[in-house]
Amino acid sequence: MRQELRLALFLNLRVYHDGVNYTADERYYEFWTSLAGYFDEVILCVPVLRDALKKGSFCLDLIGESVKICSLPFYRNSRELYAKSHLIIPKIRKVISREIGNWDIIGAVVPNILGLCFLREADRNRKMSFAYVRGNHLNTVKNELNGLEKIFGLCAALVLELMTRRIVRRRLTFVVGMELYKKFMRFGGPARRIVVSLVSDRDIRHDKKLVEREGKRIEVIHIGRLSRERGVGFLIQAVEKLIKRHGRKVILTVIGSGPDEEKLKLLARSLDIEEEVKFTGHIPYGRRLTSFLDRSDVFVLPSLTEGVPKTLIEAMANGVPVVATAVGGIPEIMRHGVEGLLVPPKDPEAIAGSIVQVMSDRALREKLISNALERVREFTIERQRENVLKSLEEHYYSRVAG
């Protein structure tokens, strides 16, 4: 890939600027900014709220002059975006029209109405472009919304999917997980599977040792956004079964924040296990988070729908046995009985039984950890970045080679 190329990326990521620093609520942008060493510039096209009081959890490292921000009109969530699309889209088009002459390759998240706008403008200006699909939008709507809002949401999602289907034909598309890969291959475009991982080769804990807990108390951990589609309520119900039916001493640490946090706290209280379920709030990936993983016996991911969750890869890299639901891209990363244990979604009894199985069999735990540490090497940021760069070079070889 030639160094003088400039890569512009539309990411559906809310960013805040306090006058000095840019911050965001999610970290997946770091995978894309890691490409900065292979391009002259990486430009993040993101909605920016300029507010001295509002800050996200992660500070964007602009890596000198290699990573830049292209500010777009701010919207708080998808509902606001679609409600105000008649105001936001014309402003977005003005920004693209002003800046597109400085961009060589354009990437955009889809299905998203603004992502589609970026890709259309790339076509109109004969720019190299690619699409990036993070998750199953239809499944998210099905699991997050209710009533009339769900009906309208599904209608909008179907229209958006039809528009996406048309625009990804003959366009390089990076997709997360086998389920989405098969779906987008049917659309007729050159799809490539990737895992947007933030785990580096140096993060893999080959030195991890099993620790036997005094009193046989089981330390269970979950990391992720606290929203309906993540299924954390079923994990809390599983903990109740472990305590009251299986007679186990259990502490569940829930790391994350989101719209369902208070509901989940009420659920724990209603099941009379409030003391056994600890909520820490959001903790970014780093030493503090890995310290929680170090003292955990089992990581549980009870999602109802997923792409390829980065927390799964983080747990595997830190040598923690995993119990996860067999949804989305999870079975692609973790095979049942090989790198972890898979359970059906919405099944607290299966979650509880798998935790007991892991904790009752030291040989099984050692096998799962060893296999997971080896498997996760395929999904590090270095390996996946190499896959993206290779795909871009192969697909656009005649235009970028030389």
mmCIF file of C-alpha atoms in Angstrom:
data_model
loop_
_atom_site.group_PDB
_atom_site.id
_atom_site.type_symbol
_atom_site.label_atom_id
_atom_site.label_comp_id
_atom_site.label_asym_id
_atom_site.label_seq_id
_atom_site.Cartn_x
_atom_site.Cartn_y
_atom_site.Cartn_z
ATOM 1 C CA MET A 1 0.000 0.000 0.000
ATOM 2 C CA ARG A 2 1.457 3.338 -1.016
ATOM 3 C CA GLN A 3 2.233 5.759 1.789
ATOM 4 C CA GLU A 4 0.825 8.816 -0.016
ATOM 5 C CA LEU A 5 -2.721 7.471 -0.104
ATOM 6 C CA ARG A 6 -5.237 9.145 2.206
ATOM 7 C CA LEU A 7 -7.919 6.948 3.761
ATOM 8 C CA ALA A 8 -11.204 8.532 4.902
ATOM 9 C CA LEU A 9 -13.500 6.471 7.141
ATOM 10 C CA PHE A 10 -17.083 7.166 8.132
ATOM 11 C CA LEU A 11 -17.648 5.496 11.504
ATOM 12 C CA ASN A 12 -21.009 5.543 13.266
ATOM 13 C CA LEU A 13 -19.249 6.730 16.405
ATOM 14 C CA ARG A 14 -20.188 9.680 18.588
ATOM 15 C CA VAL A 15 -17.190 11.869 19.443
ATOM 16 C CA TYR A 16 -16.910 14.746 21.921
ATOM 17 C CA HIS A 17 -14.520 17.681 21.832
ATOM 18 C CA ASP A 18 -13.928 19.749 24.972
ATOM 19 C CA GLY A 19 -11.759 22.287 23.183
ATOM 20 C CA VAL A 20 -8.566 20.291 23.756
ATOM 21 C CA ASN A 21 -9.172 16.541 23.442
ATOM 22 C CA TYR A 22 -11.406 14.317 21.352
ATOM 23 C CA THR A 23 -13.084 11.484 23.266
ATOM 24 C CA ALA A 24 -15.485 8.694 22.285
ATOM 25 C CA ASP A 25 -17.767 6.144 23.962
ATOM 26 C CA GLU A 26 -16.405 3.204 21.960
ATOM 27 C CA ARG A 27 -12.918 2.017 21.095
ATOM 28 C CA TYR A 28 -13.303 0.160 17.816
ATOM 29 C CA TYR A 29 -11.954 3.193 15.944
ATOM 30 C CA GLU A 30 -8.492 2.204 17.254
ATOM 31 C CA PHE A 31 -8.399 -0.732 14.845
ATOM 32 C CA TRP A 32 -8.778 1.660 11.928
ATOM 33 C CA THR A 33 -6.385 4.289 13.261
ATOM 34 C CA SER A 34 -3.802 1.511 13.562
ATOM 35 C CA LEU A 35 -3.639 1.711 9.745
ATOM 36 C CA ALA A 36 -2.032 5.152 10.043
ATOM 37 C CA GLY A 37 1.444 3.732 9.488
ATOM 38 C CA TYR A 38 0.384 2.440 6.079
ATOM 39 C CA PHE A 39 -1.261 5.610 4.747
ATOM 40 C CA ASP A 40 -0.183 9.199 4.566
ATOM 41 C CA GLU A 41 -3.333 10.104 6.500
ATOM 42 C CA VAL A 42 -6.280 8.355 8.105
ATOM 43 C CA ILE A 43 -9.259 10.694 8.377
ATOM 44 C CA LEU A 44 -12.041 9.753 10.805
ATOM 45 C CA CYS A 45 -15.362 11.183 9.576
ATOM 46 C CA VAL A 46 -17.456 11.194 12.743
ATOM 47 C CA PRO A 47 -20.274 13.227 14.350
ATOM 48 C CA VAL A 48 -18.653 15.595 16.846
ATOM 49 C CA LEU A 49 -20.285 17.360 19.790
ATOM 50 C CA ARG A 50 -18.314 20.394 20.922
ATOM 51 C CA ASP A 51 -19.017 20.569 24.640
ATOM 52 C CA ALA A 52 -16.534 21.353 27.402
ATOM 53 C CA LEU A 53 -18.506 19.235 29.914
ATOM 54 C CA LYS A 54 -19.252 16.106 27.893
ATOM 55 C CA LYS A 55 -16.543 13.449 27.658
ATOM 56 C CA GLY A 56 -16.407 9.902 26.332
ATOM 57 C CA SER A 57 -14.579 7.010 27.963
ATOM 58 C CA PHE A 58 -11.707 6.907 25.454
ATOM 59 C CA CYS A 59 -9.335 9.663 24.381
ATOM 60 C CA LEU A 60 -8.578 9.595 20.656
ATOM 61 C CA ASP A 61 -4.871 9.477 19.924
ATOM 62 C CA LEU A 62 -4.473 11.499 16.738
ATOM 63 C CA ILE A 63 -0.917 10.127 16.243
ATOM 64 C CA GLY A 64 0.644 13.426 15.258
ATOM 65 C CA GLU A 65 -0.434 14.433 11.775
ATOM 66 C CA SER A 66 -1.272 10.884 10.640
ATOM 67 C CA VAL A 67 -4.824 10.743 12.044
ATOM 68 C CA LYS A 68 -7.258 13.608 11.595
ATOM 69 C CA ILE A 69 -10.883 14.297 12.454
ATOM 70 C CA CYS A 70 -13.439 15.381 9.858
ATOM 71 C CA SER A 71 -16.318 16.732 11.965
ATOM 72 C CA LEU A 72 -19.876 15.822 10.972
ATOM 73 C CA PRO A 73 -23.160 17.111 12.453
ATOM 74 C CA PHE A 74 -23.770 15.450 15.816
ATOM 75 C CA TYR A 75 -26.657 13.074 16.561
ATOM 76 C CA ARG A 76 -27.168 11.269 19.872
ATOM 77 C CA ASN A 77 -28.498 7.964 18.520
ATOM 78 C CA SER A 78 -30.074 6.298 15.492
ATOM 79 C CA ARG A 79 -33.541 7.562 16.389
ATOM 80 C CA GLU A 80 -32.358 11.160 16.265
ATOM 81 C CA LEU A 81 -30.424 10.532 13.054
ATOM 82 C CA TYR A 82 -33.461 9.225 11.196
ATOM 83 C CA ALA A 83 -35.845 11.763 12.709
ATOM 84 C CA LYS A 84 -33.590 14.616 11.576
ATOM 85 C CA SER A 85 -32.163 12.993 8.445
ATOM 86 C CA HIS A 86 -33.731 15.713 6.238
ATOM 87 C CA LEU A 87 -31.544 18.242 8.097
ATOM 88 C CA ILE A 88 -28.429 16.151 8.693
ATOM 89 C CA ILE A 89 -27.905 14.567 5.256
ATOM 90 C CA PRO A 90 -27.654 17.858 3.291
ATOM 91 C CA LYS A 91 -25.029 19.054 5.784
ATOM 92 C CA ILE A 92 -23.122 15.768 5.428
ATOM 93 C CA ARG A 93 -23.124 16.106 1.643
ATOM 94 C CA LYS A 94 -21.668 19.596 1.917
ATOM 95 C CA VAL A 95 -18.840 18.285 4.092
ATOM 96 C CA ILE A 96 -18.131 15.432 1.677
ATOM 97 C CA SER A 97 -18.246 17.760 -1.332
ATOM 98 C CA ARG A 98 -15.748 20.080 0.360
ATOM 99 C CA GLU A 99 -13.322 17.348 1.475
ATOM 100 C CA ILE A 100 -13.582 14.484 -1.001
ATOM 101 C CA GLY A 101 -10.945 15.920 -3.328
ATOM 102 C CA ASN A 102 -8.396 15.305 -0.547
ATOM 103 C CA TRP A 103 -9.342 11.619 -0.103
ATOM 104 C CA ASP A 104 -8.071 8.633 -2.106
ATOM 105 C CA ILE A 105 -9.949 5.726 -0.496
ATOM 106 C CA ILE A 106 -13.287 5.997 1.330
ATOM 107 C CA GLY A 107 -14.598 3.425 3.786
ATOM 108 C CA ALA A 108 -17.990 3.556 5.489
ATOM 109 C CA VAL A 109 -20.023 1.639 8.051
ATOM 110 C CA VAL A 110 -23.217 0.084 6.680
ATOM 111 C CA PRO A 111 -26.141 -0.456 7.015
ATOM 112 C CA ASN A 112 -26.307 3.217 7.937
ATOM 113 C CA ILE A 113 -27.959 6.023 5.997
ATOM 114 C CA LEU A 114 -24.865 8.230 6.301
ATOM 115 C CA GLY A 115 -22.552 5.376 5.376
ATOM 116 C CA LEU A 116 -24.586 4.877 2.198
ATOM 117 C CA CYS A 117 -24.302 8.603 1.515
ATOM 118 C CA PHE A 118 -20.484 8.407 1.745
ATOM 119 C CA LEU A 119 -20.331 5.425 -0.623
ATOM 120 C CA ARG A 120 -22.623 7.068 -3.177
ATOM 121 C CA GLU A 121 -20.474 10.175 -3.176
ATOM 122 C CA ALA A 122 -17.383 7.989 -3.583
ATOM 123 C CA ASP A 123 -18.958 6.454 -6.708
ATOM 124 C CA ARG A 124 -19.990 9.829 -8.049
ATOM 125 C CA ASN A 125 -16.430 11.095 -7.666
ATOM 126 C CA ARG A 126 -14.860 7.843 -8.915
ATOM 127 C CA LYS A 127 -13.041 7.204 -5.668
ATOM 128 C CA MET A 128 -11.900 3.794 -4.439
ATOM 129 C CA SER A 129 -14.207 2.697 -1.625
ATOM 130 C CA PHE A 130 -15.199 -0.154 0.660
ATOM 131 C CA ALA A 131 -18.013 -0.953 3.060
ATOM 132 C CA TYR A 132 -17.655 -2.175 6.645
ATOM 133 C CA VAL A 133 -20.422 -4.172 8.364
ATOM 134 C CA ARG A 134 -20.142 -4.406 12.152
ATOM 135 C CA GLY A 135 -23.298 -6.305 13.099
ATOM 136 C CA ASN A 136 -26.731 -7.577 12.151
ATOM 137 C CA HIS A 137 -28.883 -4.453 12.154
ATOM 138 C CA LEU A 138 -32.159 -6.360 11.788
ATOM 139 C CA ASN A 139 -31.427 -8.582 14.784
ATOM 140 C CA THR A 140 -30.490 -5.554 16.882
ATOM 141 C CA VAL A 141 -33.830 -3.883 16.113
ATOM 142 C CA LYS A 142 -35.711 -7.107 16.912
ATOM 143 C CA ASN A 143 -34.031 -7.431 20.298
ATOM 144 C CA GLU A 144 -33.887 -3.765 21.381
ATOM 145 C CA LEU A 145 -37.326 -2.382 20.455
ATOM 146 C CA ASN A 146 -40.935 -3.184 21.390
ATOM 147 C CA GLY A 147 -44.445 -2.429 20.162
ATOM 148 C CA LEU A 148 -45.026 0.155 17.459
ATOM 149 C CA GLU A 149 -41.448 1.365 17.722
ATOM 150 C CA LYS A 150 -40.307 -2.148 16.823
ATOM 151 C CA ILE A 151 -42.634 -2.299 13.795
ATOM 152 C CA PHE A 152 -41.419 1.050 12.473
ATOM 153 C CA GLY A 153 -37.830 0.119 13.285
ATOM 154 C CA LEU A 154 -38.077 -3.155 11.355
ATOM 155 C CA CYS A 155 -39.602 -1.367 8.344
ATOM 156 C CA ALA A 156 -36.767 1.174 8.356
ATOM 157 C CA ALA A 157 -34.167 -1.585 8.809
ATOM 158 C CA LEU A 158 -35.571 -3.546 5.840
ATOM 159 C CA VAL A 159 -35.480 -0.464 3.599
ATOM 160 C CA LEU A 160 -31.931 0.258 4.737
ATOM 161 C CA GLU A 161 -30.902 -3.327 4.032
ATOM 162 C CA LEU A 162 -32.313 -3.154 0.491
ATOM 163 C CA MET A 163 -30.383 0.073 -0.114
ATOM 164 C CA THR A 164 -27.239 -1.529 1.321
ATOM 165 C CA ARG A 165 -27.674 -4.609 -0.854
ATOM 166 C CA ARG A 166 -27.649 -2.453 -3.968
ATOM 167 C CA ILE A 167 -24.631 -0.389 -3.015
ATOM 168 C CA VAL A 168 -22.351 -3.263 -1.916
ATOM 169 C CA ARG A 169 -22.663 -5.120 -5.222
ATOM 170 C CA ARG A 170 -19.211 -5.287 -6.824
ATOM 171 C CA ARG A 171 -17.816 -3.310 -3.864
ATOM 172 C CA LEU A 172 -15.212 -4.635 -1.445
ATOM 173 C CA THR A 173 -17.043 -5.232 1.854
ATOM 174 C CA PHE A 174 -15.459 -6.145 5.188
ATOM 175 C CA VAL A 175 -17.864 -8.081 7.412
ATOM 176 C CA VAL A 176 -17.586 -9.310 10.986
ATOM 177 C CA GLY A 177 -18.400 -12.994 11.462
ATOM 178 C CA MET A 178 -19.364 -15.945 9.261
ATOM 179 C CA GLU A 179 -23.118 -15.289 9.517
ATOM 180 C CA LEU A 180 -22.805 -11.821 7.999
ATOM 181 C CA TYR A 181 -20.149 -13.007 5.555
ATOM 182 C CA LYS A 182 -22.532 -15.583 4.035
ATOM 183 C CA LYS A 183 -25.306 -13.008 3.886
ATOM 184 C CA PHE A 184 -23.227 -10.403 2.081
ATOM 185 C CA MET A 185 -21.718 -12.942 -0.296
ATOM 186 C CA ARG A 186 -25.274 -13.534 -1.521
ATOM 187 C CA PHE A 187 -25.511 -9.842 -2.394
ATOM 188 C CA GLY A 188 -22.903 -10.382 -5.102
ATOM 189 C CA GLY A 189 -20.012 -8.267 -3.841
ATOM 190 C CA PRO A 190 -16.458 -9.323 -2.879
ATOM 191 C CA ALA A 191 -16.932 -9.812 0.867
ATOM 192 C CA ARG A 192 -14.000 -10.334 3.250
ATOM 193 C CA ARG A 193 -14.284 -11.573 6.809
ATOM 194 C CA ILE A 194 -12.416 -9.636 9.487
ATOM 195 C CA VAL A 195 -12.362 -9.360 13.256
ATOM 196 C CA VAL A 196 -11.992 -5.831 14.586
ATOM 197 C CA SER A 197 -9.687 -6.776 17.431
ATOM 198 C CA LEU A 198 -7.816 -4.503 19.827
ATOM 199 C CA VAL A 199 -5.802 -7.364 21.344
ATOM 200 C CA SER A 200 -2.151 -7.280 20.347
ATOM 201 C CA ASP A 201 0.210 -10.238 20.038
ATOM 202 C CA ARG A 202 1.983 -8.996 23.168
ATOM 203 C CA ASP A 203 -1.314 -9.086 25.158
ATOM 204 C CA ILE A 204 -1.693 -12.877 24.947
ATOM 205 C CA ARG A 205 -1.087 -14.302 28.435
ATOM 206 C CA HIS A 206 0.784 -17.542 27.896
ATOM 207 C CA ASP A 207 2.020 -17.261 31.491
ATOM 208 C CA LYS A 208 -1.481 -17.458 33.018
ATOM 209 C CA LYS A 209 -1.749 -19.956 35.873
ATOM 210 C CA LEU A 210 -4.901 -21.528 37.277
ATOM 211 C CA VAL A 211 -5.795 -20.413 40.784
ATOM 212 C CA GLU A 212 -7.799 -22.592 43.166
ATOM 213 C CA ARG A 213 -10.185 -20.419 45.198
ATOM 214 C CA GLU A 214 -10.464 -20.768 48.952
ATOM 215 C CA GLY A 215 -13.917 -22.032 49.935
ATOM 216 C CA LYS A 216 -14.519 -22.887 46.277
ATOM 217 C CA ARG A 217 -16.149 -19.517 45.574
ATOM 218 C CA ILE A 218 -16.630 -19.033 41.841
ATOM 219 C CA GLU A 219 -15.643 -15.636 40.413
ATOM 220 C CA VAL A 220 -17.724 -15.025 37.281
ATOM 221 C CA ILE A 221 -17.166 -11.979 35.074
ATOM 222 C CA HIS A 222 -19.095 -10.342 32.259
ATOM 223 C CA ILE A 223 -17.842 -7.383 30.219
ATOM 224 C CA GLY A 224 -20.026 -5.517 27.758
ATOM 225 C CA ARG A 225 -22.729 -2.976 27.086
ATOM 226 C CA LEU A 226 -25.719 -3.347 29.371
ATOM 227 C CA SER A 227 -28.530 -3.447 26.839
ATOM 228 C CA ARG A 228 -31.299 -5.897 26.121
ATOM 229 C CA GLU A 229 -29.616 -7.747 23.248
ATOM 230 C CA ARG A 230 -26.616 -8.593 25.481
ATOM 231 C CA GLY A 231 -28.744 -10.977 27.582
ATOM 232 C CA VAL A 232 -27.153 -10.105 30.925
ATOM 233 C CA GLY A 233 -30.463 -10.753 32.709
ATOM 234 C CA PHE A 234 -30.177 -14.428 31.805
ATOM 235 C CA LEU A 235 -26.694 -14.519 33.351
ATOM 236 C CA ILE A 236 -28.025 -13.000 36.576
ATOM 237 C CA GLN A 237 -30.756 -15.669 36.633
ATOM 238 C CA ALA A 238 -28.036 -18.313 36.104
ATOM 239 C CA VAL A 239 -26.155 -16.987 39.138
ATOM 240 C CA GLU A 240 -29.317 -17.367 41.234
ATOM 241 C CA LYS A 241 -29.567 -21.003 40.108
ATOM 242 C CA LEU A 242 -25.920 -21.624 40.955
ATOM 243 C CA ILE A 243 -26.460 -20.280 44.462
ATOM 244 C CA LYS A 244 -29.913 -21.642 45.306
ATOM 245 C CA ARG A 245 -30.134 -24.828 43.250
ATOM 246 C CA HIS A 246 -26.510 -25.939 42.924
ATOM 247 C CA GLY A 247 -25.408 -24.691 46.347
ATOM 248 C CA ARG A 248 -22.380 -22.817 44.971
ATOM 249 C CA LYS A 249 -20.773 -19.675 46.345
ATOM 250 C CA VAL A 250 -20.671 -17.210 43.450
ATOM 251 C CA ILE A 251 -19.677 -13.605 42.849
ATOM 252 C CA LEU A 252 -20.651 -12.078 39.500
ATOM 253 C CA THR A 253 -18.801 -8.948 38.426
ATOM 254 C CA VAL A 254 -20.591 -7.025 35.670
ATOM 255 C CA ILE A 255 -18.331 -4.523 33.915
ATOM 256 C CA GLY A 256 -20.014 -2.072 31.589
ATOM 257 C CA SER A 257 -22.773 0.480 31.359
ATOM 258 C CA GLY A 258 -25.851 1.002 29.236
ATOM 259 C CA PRO A 259 -29.608 1.599 29.173
ATOM 260 C CA ASP A 260 -30.487 -1.594 31.078
ATOM 261 C CA GLU A 261 -28.149 -1.068 34.033
ATOM 262 C CA GLU A 262 -30.852 -0.092 36.545
ATOM 263 C CA LYS A 263 -33.172 -2.877 35.348
ATOM 264 C CA LEU A 264 -30.414 -5.406 35.882
ATOM 265 C CA LYS A 265 -29.714 -4.105 39.387
ATOM 266 C CA LEU A 266 -33.434 -4.408 40.169
ATOM 267 C CA LEU A 267 -33.428 -7.965 38.817
ATOM 268 C CA ALA A 268 -30.551 -8.945 41.116
ATOM 269 C CA ARG A 269 -32.388 -7.352 44.041
ATOM 270 C CA SER A 270 -35.650 -9.127 43.200
ATOM 271 C CA LEU A 271 -33.839 -12.482 43.102
ATOM 272 C CA ASP A 272 -32.260 -11.706 46.492
ATOM 273 C CA ILE A 273 -28.692 -11.921 45.132
ATOM 274 C CA GLU A 274 -27.875 -8.210 45.222
ATOM 275 C CA GLU A 275 -24.791 -8.876 47.376
ATOM 276 C CA GLU A 276 -23.481 -11.458 44.915
ATOM 277 C CA VAL A 277 -23.776 -9.266 41.790
ATOM 278 C CA LYS A 278 -21.331 -6.362 41.588
ATOM 279 C CA PHE A 279 -21.677 -3.582 38.997
ATOM 280 C CA THR A 280 -18.493 -1.634 38.340
ATOM 281 C CA GLY A 281 -19.569 0.639 35.488
ATOM 282 C CA HIS A 282 -17.515 0.960 32.346
ATOM 283 C CA ILE A 283 -13.781 0.110 32.523
ATOM 284 C CA PRO A 284 -11.688 0.532 29.343
ATOM 285 C CA TYR A 285 -9.428 -2.280 28.194
ATOM 286 C CA GLY A 286 -6.121 -1.916 29.995
ATOM 287 C CA ARG A 287 -4.399 -2.857 33.233
ATOM 288 C CA ARG A 288 -7.401 -2.264 35.477
ATOM 289 C CA LEU A 289 -9.664 -4.418 33.324
ATOM 290 C CA THR A 290 -7.092 -7.193 32.998
ATOM 291 C CA SER A 291 -6.729 -7.186 36.800
ATOM 292 C CA PHE A 292 -10.436 -8.127 36.997
ATOM 293 C CA LEU A 293 -9.885 -10.862 34.396
ATOM 294 C CA ASP A 294 -6.858 -12.144 36.351
ATOM 295 C CA ARG A 295 -8.957 -12.893 39.417
ATOM 296 C CA SER A 296 -11.917 -14.389 37.511
ATOM 297 C CA ASP A 297 -12.636 -18.094 37.053
ATOM 298 C CA VAL A 298 -15.111 -17.889 34.154
ATOM 299 C CA PHE A 299 -16.040 -15.244 31.600
ATOM 300 C CA VAL A 300 -19.675 -15.466 30.462
ATOM 301 C CA LEU A 301 -21.072 -13.877 27.316
ATOM 302 C CA PRO A 302 -24.884 -14.424 27.246
ATOM 303 C CA SER A 303 -25.649 -12.333 24.130
ATOM 304 C CA LEU A 304 -28.833 -12.778 22.096
ATOM 305 C CA THR A 305 -27.168 -11.396 18.960
ATOM 306 C CA GLU A 306 -23.540 -10.593 18.159
ATOM 307 C CA GLY A 307 -21.028 -9.893 15.454
ATOM 308 C CA VAL A 308 -17.644 -10.940 16.827
ATOM 309 C CA PRO A 309 -17.413 -9.441 20.327
ATOM 310 C CA LYS A 310 -14.034 -7.981 21.203
ATOM 311 C CA THR A 311 -14.585 -8.824 24.894
ATOM 312 C CA LEU A 312 -14.604 -12.516 23.965
ATOM 313 C CA ILE A 313 -11.199 -12.158 22.340
ATOM 314 C CA GLU A 314 -9.920 -10.168 25.333
ATOM 315 C CA ALA A 315 -11.040 -12.877 27.784
ATOM 316 C CA MET A 316 -9.472 -15.650 25.673
ATOM 317 C CA ALA A 317 -6.205 -13.694 25.394
ATOM 318 C CA ASN A 318 -6.117 -13.296 29.176
ATOM 319 C CA GLY A 319 -6.478 -17.015 29.841
ATOM 320 C CA VAL A 320 -10.005 -17.008 31.296
ATOM 321 C CA PRO A 321 -12.293 -19.989 30.475
ATOM 322 C CA VAL A 322 -15.322 -18.853 28.477
ATOM 323 C CA VAL A 323 -19.006 -19.792 28.448
ATOM 324 C CA ALA A 324 -20.865 -18.036 25.617
ATOM 325 C CA THR A 325 -24.069 -18.271 23.612
ATOM 326 C CA ALA A 326 -23.904 -19.836 20.143
ATOM 327 C CA VAL A 327 -25.028 -16.717 18.254
ATOM 328 C CA GLY A 328 -23.596 -14.549 15.485
ATOM 329 C CA GLY A 329 -19.846 -14.858 15.008
ATOM 330 C CA ILE A 330 -19.132 -16.404 18.436
ATOM 331 C CA PRO A 331 -18.972 -20.067 17.230
ATOM 332 C CA GLU A 332 -16.526 -18.963 14.522
ATOM 333 C CA ILE A 333 -14.088 -17.709 17.165
ATOM 334 C CA MET A 334 -14.728 -20.287 19.884
ATOM 335 C CA ARG A 335 -15.570 -23.924 19.203
ATOM 336 C CA HIS A 336 -17.637 -25.864 21.736
ATOM 337 C CA GLY A 337 -15.514 -28.032 23.964
ATOM 338 C CA VAL A 338 -12.310 -26.844 22.290
ATOM 339 C CA GLU A 339 -11.727 -23.173 23.231
ATOM 340 C CA GLY A 340 -14.820 -22.739 25.433
ATOM 341 C CA LEU A 341 -18.348 -23.956 26.086
ATOM 342 C CA LEU A 342 -21.303 -22.829 23.945
ATOM 343 C CA VAL A 343 -24.889 -22.635 25.219
ATOM 344 C CA PRO A 344 -28.232 -21.703 23.636
ATOM 345 C CA PRO A 345 -29.369 -18.065 24.069
ATOM 346 C CA LYS A 346 -31.952 -17.209 26.747
ATOM 347 C CA ASP A 347 -31.114 -20.322 28.796
ATOM 348 C CA PRO A 348 -30.024 -19.567 32.396
ATOM 349 C CA GLU A 349 -29.981 -23.272 33.301
ATOM 350 C CA ALA A 350 -27.550 -24.056 30.469
ATOM 351 C CA ILE A 351 -25.300 -21.169 31.542
ATOM 352 C CA ALA A 352 -25.304 -22.369 35.157
ATOM 353 C CA GLY A 353 -24.639 -25.965 34.117
ATOM 354 C CA SER A 354 -21.700 -24.965 31.920
ATOM 355 C CA ILE A 355 -20.142 -22.880 34.696
ATOM 356 C CA VAL A 356 -20.403 -25.891 37.038
ATOM 357 C CA GLN A 357 -18.890 -28.106 34.327
ATOM 358 C CA VAL A 358 -15.899 -25.781 33.871
ATOM 359 C CA MET A 359 -15.294 -25.374 37.592
ATOM 360 C CA SER A 360 -15.666 -29.091 38.373
ATOM 361 C CA ASP A 361 -13.069 -30.278 35.871
ATOM 362 C CA ARG A 362 -9.558 -28.847 36.176
ATOM 363 C CA ALA A 363 -8.344 -30.766 33.100
ATOM 364 C CA LEU A 364 -11.158 -29.226 31.040
ATOM 365 C CA ARG A 365 -10.266 -25.731 32.264
ATOM 366 C CA GLU A 366 -6.616 -26.235 31.362
ATOM 367 C CA LYS A 367 -7.524 -27.538 27.898
ATOM 368 C CA LEU A 368 -9.923 -24.647 27.169
ATOM 369 C CA ILE A 369 -7.375 -22.052 28.283
ATOM 370 C CA SER A 370 -4.505 -23.588 26.318
ATOM 371 C CA ASN A 371 -6.555 -23.925 23.129
ATOM 372 C CA ALA A 372 -8.020 -20.418 23.467
ATOM 373 C CA LEU A 373 -4.580 -18.832 23.887
ATOM 374 C CA GLU A 374 -3.453 -20.526 20.693
ATOM 375 C CA ARG A 375 -6.660 -19.754 18.792
ATOM 376 C CA VAL A 376 -6.713 -16.060 19.678
ATOM 377 C CA ARG A 377 -3.402 -15.536 17.869
ATOM 378 C CA GLU A 378 -5.448 -15.580 14.640
ATOM 379 C CA PHE A 379 -7.502 -12.593 15.793
ATOM 380 C CA THR A 380 -4.937 -10.078 17.024
ATOM 381 C CA ILE A 381 -4.906 -6.532 15.721
ATOM 382 C CA GLU A 382 -1.677 -7.279 13.819
ATOM 383 C CA ARG A 383 -3.135 -10.285 11.974
ATOM 384 C CA GLN A 384 -6.449 -8.585 11.151
ATOM 385 C CA ARG A 385 -4.776 -5.360 10.029
ATOM 386 C CA GLU A 386 -2.662 -7.431 7.662
ATOM 387 C CA ASN A 387 -5.858 -9.011 6.275
ATOM 388 C CA VAL A 388 -7.433 -5.600 5.606
ATOM 389 C CA LEU A 389 -4.345 -4.193 3.904
ATOM 390 C CA LYS A 390 -3.918 -7.311 1.772
ATOM 391 C CA SER A 391 -7.579 -7.167 0.669
ATOM 392 C CA LEU A 392 -7.354 -3.486 -0.212
ATOM 393 C CA GLU A 393 -4.179 -4.014 -2.211
ATOM 394 C CA GLU A 394 -5.547 -7.048 -4.061
ATOM 395 C CA HIS A 395 -8.894 -5.458 -4.846
ATOM 396 C CA TYR A 396 -7.483 -2.122 -6.006
ATOM 397 C CA TYR A 397 -4.108 -3.396 -7.226
ATOM 398 C CA SER A 398 -4.238 -1.771 -10.648
ATOM 399 C CA ARG A 399 -4.944 1.619 -9.060
ATOM 400 C CA VAL A 400 -2.690 1.549 -5.981
ATOM 401 C CA ALA A 401 0.286 -0.484 -7.144
ATOM 402 C CA GLY A 402 3.430 1.207 -8.269
#
